[in-house]
Coordinates of C-alpha atoms in Angstrom, one line a residue:
Chain A
M1 CA 7.0 -25.1 26.1
R2 CA 9.7 -23.1 27.9
V3 CA 11.9 -20.9 25.8
Q4 CA 15.0 -18.9 26.9
V5 CA 14.6 -15.2 26.9
P6 CA 17.7 -13.2 25.9
L7 CA 19.1 -11.4 28.8
E8 CA 18.9 -8.0 27.0
K9 CA 15.1 -8.5 27.0
A10 CA 14.7 -10.1 30.4
Y11 CA 13.0 -7.0 31.9
R12 CA 10.1 -7.5 29.4
L13 CA 8.9 -10.3 31.5
I14 CA 8.2 -8.1 34.4
N15 CA 7.7 -4.8 32.7
H16 CA 3.9 -5.0 33.3
G17 CA 4.3 -5.2 37.1
P18 CA 3.2 -8.8 37.9
A19 CA 3.2 -10.4 41.2
T20 CA 6.1 -12.9 41.7
L21 CA 7.0 -16.0 43.6
V22 CA 10.5 -15.7 45.0
T23 CA 12.4 -19.0 45.5
S24 CA 15.6 -19.4 47.4
K25 CA 17.8 -22.3 48.6
A26 CA 20.5 -22.6 51.3
D27 CA 22.2 -25.6 52.8
G28 CA 20.0 -27.9 50.8
R29 CA 16.7 -26.5 51.9
A30 CA 14.5 -24.4 49.5
N31 CA 11.7 -21.8 50.3
V32 CA 9.1 -19.9 48.4
M33 CA 7.3 -16.6 49.1
A34 CA 5.1 -14.2 47.2
A35 CA 6.5 -10.7 46.4
A36 CA 4.8 -7.9 44.6
W37 CA 7.4 -5.2 45.1
V38 CA 9.7 -6.2 42.3
S39 CA 10.8 -4.0 39.4
P40 CA 13.3 -3.9 36.5
L41 CA 16.3 -1.6 37.1
D42 CA 17.8 -2.3 33.7
S43 CA 17.6 -4.9 30.9
A44 CA 18.9 -7.7 33.0
L45 CA 18.9 -6.1 36.5
V46 CA 16.0 -6.3 39.1
S47 CA 15.0 -4.9 42.5
A48 CA 12.9 -6.8 45.0
V49 CA 11.7 -5.8 48.5
I50 CA 12.2 -8.9 50.7
S51 CA 11.6 -8.3 54.5
N52 CA 14.7 -8.9 56.6
D53 CA 12.7 -11.1 59.0
S54 CA 11.8 -13.6 56.3
L55 CA 13.4 -17.0 55.8
T56 CA 13.7 -16.1 52.1
R57 CA 15.8 -13.2 53.0
E58 CA 18.1 -15.4 55.2
F59 CA 18.4 -17.9 52.4
I60 CA 19.1 -15.2 49.7
E61 CA 21.8 -13.6 51.9
R62 CA 23.5 -17.0 52.6
S63 CA 23.4 -18.2 49.0
G64 CA 23.7 -14.9 47.1
E65 CA 21.0 -16.1 44.7
F66 CA 17.2 -16.4 44.2
A67 CA 14.7 -16.9 41.4
L68 CA 11.4 -15.2 40.4
S69 CA 8.6 -17.3 38.9
L70 CA 5.6 -15.4 37.5
P71 CA 2.4 -17.1 38.7
T72 CA -0.9 -17.2 36.8
V73 CA -4.6 -16.9 37.5
G74 CA -4.7 -20.7 37.8
L75 CA -2.2 -20.6 40.7
V76 CA -3.9 -17.8 42.7
D77 CA -4.7 -20.0 45.7
A78 CA -1.0 -21.3 45.9
V79 CA 0.2 -17.7 45.6
Y80 CA -1.9 -16.7 48.5
R81 CA -0.7 -19.5 50.7
S82 CA 2.9 -18.8 49.7
G83 CA 2.4 -15.2 51.0
S84 CA 0.6 -16.0 54.2
L85 CA 2.6 -19.1 55.5
S86 CA 6.2 -19.1 56.8
G87 CA 8.8 -21.5 55.6
R88 CA 9.9 -21.7 59.2
D89 CA 6.8 -23.7 59.9
G90 CA 7.6 -26.4 57.3
D91 CA 7.8 -27.1 53.6
K92 CA 5.9 -24.2 52.0
F93 CA 6.0 -25.9 48.4
A94 CA 4.0 -28.8 49.8
A95 CA 1.7 -26.7 51.8
A96 CA 0.9 -24.4 48.8
G97 CA 0.8 -27.3 46.4
L98 CA 3.7 -26.0 44.2
A99 CA 5.9 -28.3 42.2
T100 CA 9.4 -27.2 41.0
F101 CA 12.1 -27.9 38.5
P102 CA 15.8 -27.0 38.5
A103 CA 17.0 -23.7 37.4
S104 CA 20.0 -23.5 35.0
K105 CA 22.4 -21.2 36.8
V106 CA 21.2 -20.8 40.4
A107 CA 20.4 -23.4 43.2
A108 CA 17.0 -21.9 43.8
P109 CA 14.3 -24.0 42.1
L110 CA 11.7 -22.7 39.5
I111 CA 8.0 -23.2 39.9
E112 CA 5.9 -25.4 37.6
G113 CA 2.8 -23.8 36.1
C114 CA 4.3 -20.3 36.1
V115 CA 4.8 -18.5 32.7
G116 CA 8.0 -16.6 33.3
W117 CA 11.2 -17.3 35.2
L118 CA 14.2 -15.1 36.2
E119 CA 17.3 -16.6 37.7
C120 CA 19.0 -13.8 39.8
R121 CA 22.3 -13.3 41.5
L122 CA 22.4 -10.8 44.4
R123 CA 24.6 -7.7 44.1
D124 CA 26.4 -6.5 47.2
E125 CA 24.4 -3.3 47.6
S126 CA 24.4 -3.2 51.5
R127 CA 22.8 0.2 52.1
A128 CA 19.7 -0.5 49.9
R129 CA 19.4 -3.9 51.5
E130 CA 19.9 -2.8 55.1
K131 CA 17.9 0.5 54.9
Y132 CA 15.1 -0.4 52.6
D133 CA 15.0 -4.3 52.5
L134 CA 15.7 -3.6 48.8
L135 CA 17.7 -6.3 47.0
I136 CA 19.4 -5.6 43.7
A137 CA 20.3 -8.6 41.5
D138 CA 21.6 -9.4 38.1
V139 CA 19.4 -11.7 36.0
V140 CA 21.7 -14.5 34.8
A141 CA 19.0 -16.5 32.9
A142 CA 15.4 -15.9 31.9
W143 CA 12.7 -18.2 30.6
A144 CA 9.1 -17.9 29.3
D145 CA 6.2 -20.2 28.4
A146 CA 6.2 -19.7 24.7
T147 CA 2.4 -20.3 24.5
V148 CA 1.8 -16.9 26.1
Y149 CA 5.1 -15.0 25.5
R150 CA 6.1 -14.4 21.9
D151 CA 8.3 -11.9 20.1
G152 CA 9.2 -10.2 23.4
Q153 CA 5.6 -9.7 24.4
W154 CA 2.9 -11.2 26.6
R155 CA 0.1 -12.7 24.6
F156 CA -2.6 -14.0 26.9
E157 CA -5.5 -14.1 24.3
G158 CA -7.5 -17.3 24.6
Q159 CA -5.6 -18.5 27.7
P160 CA -7.3 -16.8 30.6
D161 CA -5.9 -19.2 33.2
K162 CA -2.3 -18.3 32.1
R163 CA -2.7 -14.6 32.6
T164 CA -0.3 -13.2 35.2
L165 CA -1.5 -11.6 38.5
H166 CA -1.2 -8.1 39.8
H167 CA -1.4 -7.7 43.6
V168 CA -4.0 -5.5 45.1
S169 CA -4.3 -6.6 48.8
K170 CA -4.3 -9.7 50.8
G171 CA -5.6 -12.6 48.7
V172 CA -7.0 -10.1 45.9
F173 CA -5.4 -9.7 42.6
L174 CA -6.2 -8.2 39.2
A175 CA -5.5 -10.4 36.2
S176 CA -3.5 -9.0 33.3
G177 CA -6.1 -7.7 30.8
E178 CA -6.2 -7.3 27.1
V179 CA -3.6 -5.5 24.8
V180 CA -4.2 -1.8 24.4
E181 CA -2.0 -0.2 21.7
A182 CA -1.3 3.5 21.3
S183 CA -1.6 5.1 17.9
T184 CA 2.0 5.6 17.1
D185 CA 1.4 8.1 14.2
Chain B
M1 CA -14.4 12.7 42.4
R2 CA -10.9 12.8 43.9
V3 CA -10.5 11.5 47.4
Q4 CA -7.5 11.6 49.6
V5 CA -5.8 8.2 50.2
P6 CA -4.2 7.9 53.8
L7 CA -0.4 7.7 53.5
E8 CA -0.3 4.4 55.3
K9 CA -2.2 3.0 52.3
A10 CA -0.5 5.0 49.5
Y11 CA 1.3 1.9 48.3
R12 CA -2.0 0.3 47.4
L13 CA -2.3 2.7 44.4
I14 CA 0.7 1.2 42.7
N15 CA 0.8 -2.3 44.3
H16 CA -0.6 -3.8 41.0
G17 CA 2.3 -2.4 38.9
P18 CA 0.7 0.2 36.7
A19 CA 2.6 2.5 34.2
T20 CA 2.8 6.1 35.5
L21 CA 3.3 9.6 34.3
V22 CA 6.0 11.4 36.2
T23 CA 5.5 15.2 36.5
S24 CA 8.2 17.6 37.7
K25 CA 8.7 21.4 37.9
A26 CA 11.8 23.6 38.3
D27 CA 12.2 27.4 37.8
G28 CA 8.5 27.7 36.8
R29 CA 8.6 25.1 34.0
A30 CA 6.9 21.7 34.2
N31 CA 7.5 18.5 32.4
V32 CA 6.0 15.0 32.1
M33 CA 7.3 11.6 31.1
A34 CA 6.1 8.0 31.1
A35 CA 7.8 5.6 33.6
A36 CA 7.0 2.0 34.1
W37 CA 9.9 1.1 36.5
V38 CA 8.2 2.4 39.6
S39 CA 7.5 0.3 42.8
P40 CA 6.5 0.7 46.4
L41 CA 9.3 0.3 48.9
D42 CA 7.0 0.9 52.0
S43 CA 3.6 2.2 52.8
A44 CA 4.4 5.7 51.8
L45 CA 7.8 5.3 50.1
V46 CA 8.4 4.6 46.4
S47 CA 11.3 4.0 44.0
A48 CA 11.3 5.1 40.4
V49 CA 13.9 4.6 37.7
I50 CA 14.4 8.0 35.8
S51 CA 17.2 8.2 33.3
N52 CA 19.9 10.7 34.1
D53 CA 19.8 12.2 30.6
S54 CA 16.1 13.2 30.9
L55 CA 14.8 16.7 31.5
T56 CA 12.5 15.2 34.2
R57 CA 15.6 13.9 36.2
E58 CA 17.2 17.4 36.0
F59 CA 13.9 19.0 37.2
I60 CA 13.5 16.4 40.0
E61 CA 17.1 16.9 41.2
R62 CA 16.7 20.7 41.2
S63 CA 13.4 20.8 42.9
G64 CA 13.6 17.7 45.2
E65 CA 10.1 16.8 44.2
F66 CA 7.9 15.0 41.6
A67 CA 4.5 13.5 41.3
L68 CA 3.2 10.3 39.8
S69 CA -0.2 10.2 38.0
L70 CA -1.7 6.9 37.0
P71 CA -3.0 7.0 33.5
T72 CA -5.9 5.0 32.0
V73 CA -6.8 3.1 28.9
G74 CA -8.5 6.3 27.6
L75 CA -5.2 8.2 27.9
V76 CA -3.1 5.5 26.1
D77 CA -2.1 7.8 23.1
A78 CA -1.1 10.7 25.4
V79 CA 1.0 8.2 27.6
Y80 CA 2.8 7.0 24.4
R81 CA 3.6 10.6 23.3
S82 CA 4.8 11.5 26.8
G83 CA 7.2 8.6 26.6
S84 CA 8.5 9.2 23.1
L85 CA 8.9 13.0 23.0
S86 CA 11.4 15.1 25.0
G87 CA 10.5 18.2 27.1
R88 CA 13.7 19.7 25.7
D89 CA 11.8 20.2 22.4
G90 CA 8.9 22.1 23.8
D91 CA 5.8 21.8 26.1
K92 CA 5.1 18.1 26.3
F93 CA 1.8 18.5 28.1
A94 CA 0.4 20.5 25.0
A95 CA 2.1 18.0 22.6
A96 CA 0.5 15.0 24.4
G97 CA -2.8 16.7 25.0
L98 CA -2.6 16.4 28.8
A99 CA -4.3 18.9 31.1
T100 CA -3.1 19.4 34.7
F101 CA -4.2 20.6 38.1
P102 CA -2.2 21.7 41.2
A103 CA -0.9 19.3 43.7
S104 CA -1.3 19.9 47.4
K105 CA 2.2 19.6 48.7
V106 CA 4.6 19.7 45.7
A107 CA 5.1 22.1 42.9
A108 CA 4.8 19.4 40.2
P109 CA 1.4 19.4 38.6
L110 CA -1.0 16.4 38.6
I111 CA -2.6 15.1 35.4
E112 CA -6.3 15.3 34.7
G113 CA -8.1 12.2 33.6
C114 CA -5.8 9.9 35.6
V115 CA -7.2 7.8 38.4
G116 CA -4.5 8.0 41.1
W117 CA -1.9 10.5 42.2
L118 CA 1.2 10.3 44.5
E119 CA 3.0 13.5 45.5
C120 CA 6.6 12.7 46.2
R121 CA 9.6 14.2 47.9
L122 CA 13.0 12.9 46.9
R123 CA 15.3 11.3 49.5
D124 CA 19.0 12.0 49.3
E125 CA 20.1 8.5 48.3
S126 CA 23.0 9.3 46.1
R127 CA 24.4 5.9 45.4
A128 CA 21.0 4.4 44.2
R129 CA 20.5 7.5 42.1
E130 CA 24.0 7.7 40.5
K131 CA 24.6 4.1 40.0
Y132 CA 21.1 2.8 39.0
D133 CA 19.1 6.0 38.1
L134 CA 16.9 4.8 41.0
L135 CA 15.2 7.6 42.9
I136 CA 13.7 6.9 46.3
A137 CA 11.1 9.3 47.5
D138 CA 8.6 9.7 50.4
V139 CA 5.0 10.0 49.4
V140 CA 3.6 13.2 51.1
A141 CA 0.1 13.1 49.7
A142 CA -1.9 10.6 47.7
W143 CA -5.3 10.8 45.8
A144 CA -7.6 8.5 43.9
D145 CA -10.6 8.7 41.7
A146 CA -13.3 7.5 44.0
T147 CA -15.4 6.0 41.1
V148 CA -12.7 3.3 40.5
Y149 CA -10.9 3.1 43.9
R150 CA -12.9 2.2 47.0
D151 CA -12.0 0.8 50.5
G152 CA -8.3 0.6 49.5
Q153 CA -8.9 -1.3 46.3
W154 CA -9.1 -0.8 42.6
R155 CA -12.6 -1.5 41.3
F156 CA -12.7 -1.0 37.5
E157 CA -15.8 -3.1 36.8
G158 CA -18.1 -1.3 34.4
Q159 CA -15.5 1.5 33.6
P160 CA -13.2 0.0 31.0
D161 CA -11.7 3.3 29.9
K162 CA -10.7 4.1 33.5
R163 CA -8.6 0.9 33.8
T164 CA -4.9 1.5 34.6
L165 CA -2.2 0.5 32.1
H166 CA 0.7 -2.0 32.4
H167 CA 3.6 -1.4 30.1
V168 CA 4.7 -4.2 27.7
S169 CA 6.8 -2.5 25.1
K170 CA 6.9 0.7 22.9
G171 CA 3.3 1.8 22.6
V172 CA 1.9 -1.5 23.8
F173 CA 0.2 -2.0 27.1
L174 CA -2.0 -4.5 28.9
A175 CA -5.1 -3.1 30.6
S176 CA -5.7 -4.0 34.3
G177 CA -8.0 -7.0 34.1
E178 CA -10.8 -8.4 36.4
V179 CA -10.4 -9.2 40.1
V180 CA -9.2 -12.6 40.9
E181 CA -9.6 -13.7 44.6
A182 CA -7.8 -16.5 46.3
S183 CA -9.7 -18.8 48.4
T184 CA -8.5 -17.8 52.0
D185 CA -9.7 -20.8 53.8

């Protein structure tokens, strides 16, 4: 069950540093790629490094929009394929075996089977974009799978296939592990 | 045992999105704070969001340097205290129970018991810094605990207390979980 995440808590979805799938759409054509270098900048503001030679970057600059979907252990093969193929060679959703559903505020589709989604609108920060391939974007809507995200926190206990992924190197990830709480005395 | 990580692979230390401890030093006084919003921008280039009202930010701007240490499950209480106290109120290393050792290229100290270290030199990117509290810095030296980082990859198997942390919310983290490999056929 997907539930809306309030924008003032949108950063919570990616606070733990998960790998993401970036979707984009321009002139009726959508694309997807894997991206690990994504970070919150504020409650409803994110940064993402997207190479300037990628089709995704071209689609984002043309549309001013993109979306982040947070893939799971169960999608690891699809994530790898999204990261190693190019959308210039054909429909990457089909090649990676990824199904989509419509976003609420952006044209880029969201990816089925993921556990978190951030709909993003690009800011015009040309220096960061041109010098560092760093895109800065407002989160305009956020969603989570309520079976693993409750009360503003990830809760993966008992659902190992729904754990998010953390990128190590080509095709290798660490799953999100168990909760560790500090003594707050 | 600490081993040097080649700069062209420095990003590998933080590719998986771990929480960090940021150290800084100015006029002979050092400080430490917890920061989760840290990301690679390139092989030996990082971004870090550091609030402009923090003592750490003041020390970094005055010295042009900082370091990132990657804390572990075993240090979770110290990480929480580093994130909830202010260096303006006294020596946070002592208050958090953190020991340090000297870095090789920057004045900021590195933190004992961590498993990865990045010595960083601030770039003069004033718009990102002033508008987004986003610091961009070159990594000038990188180190890892060779018992959990080998061949450019984290290997936490059998050493649960040395797993890195991923920030969820105040005092709550996820440990880095097990390796998940995509089928690369």
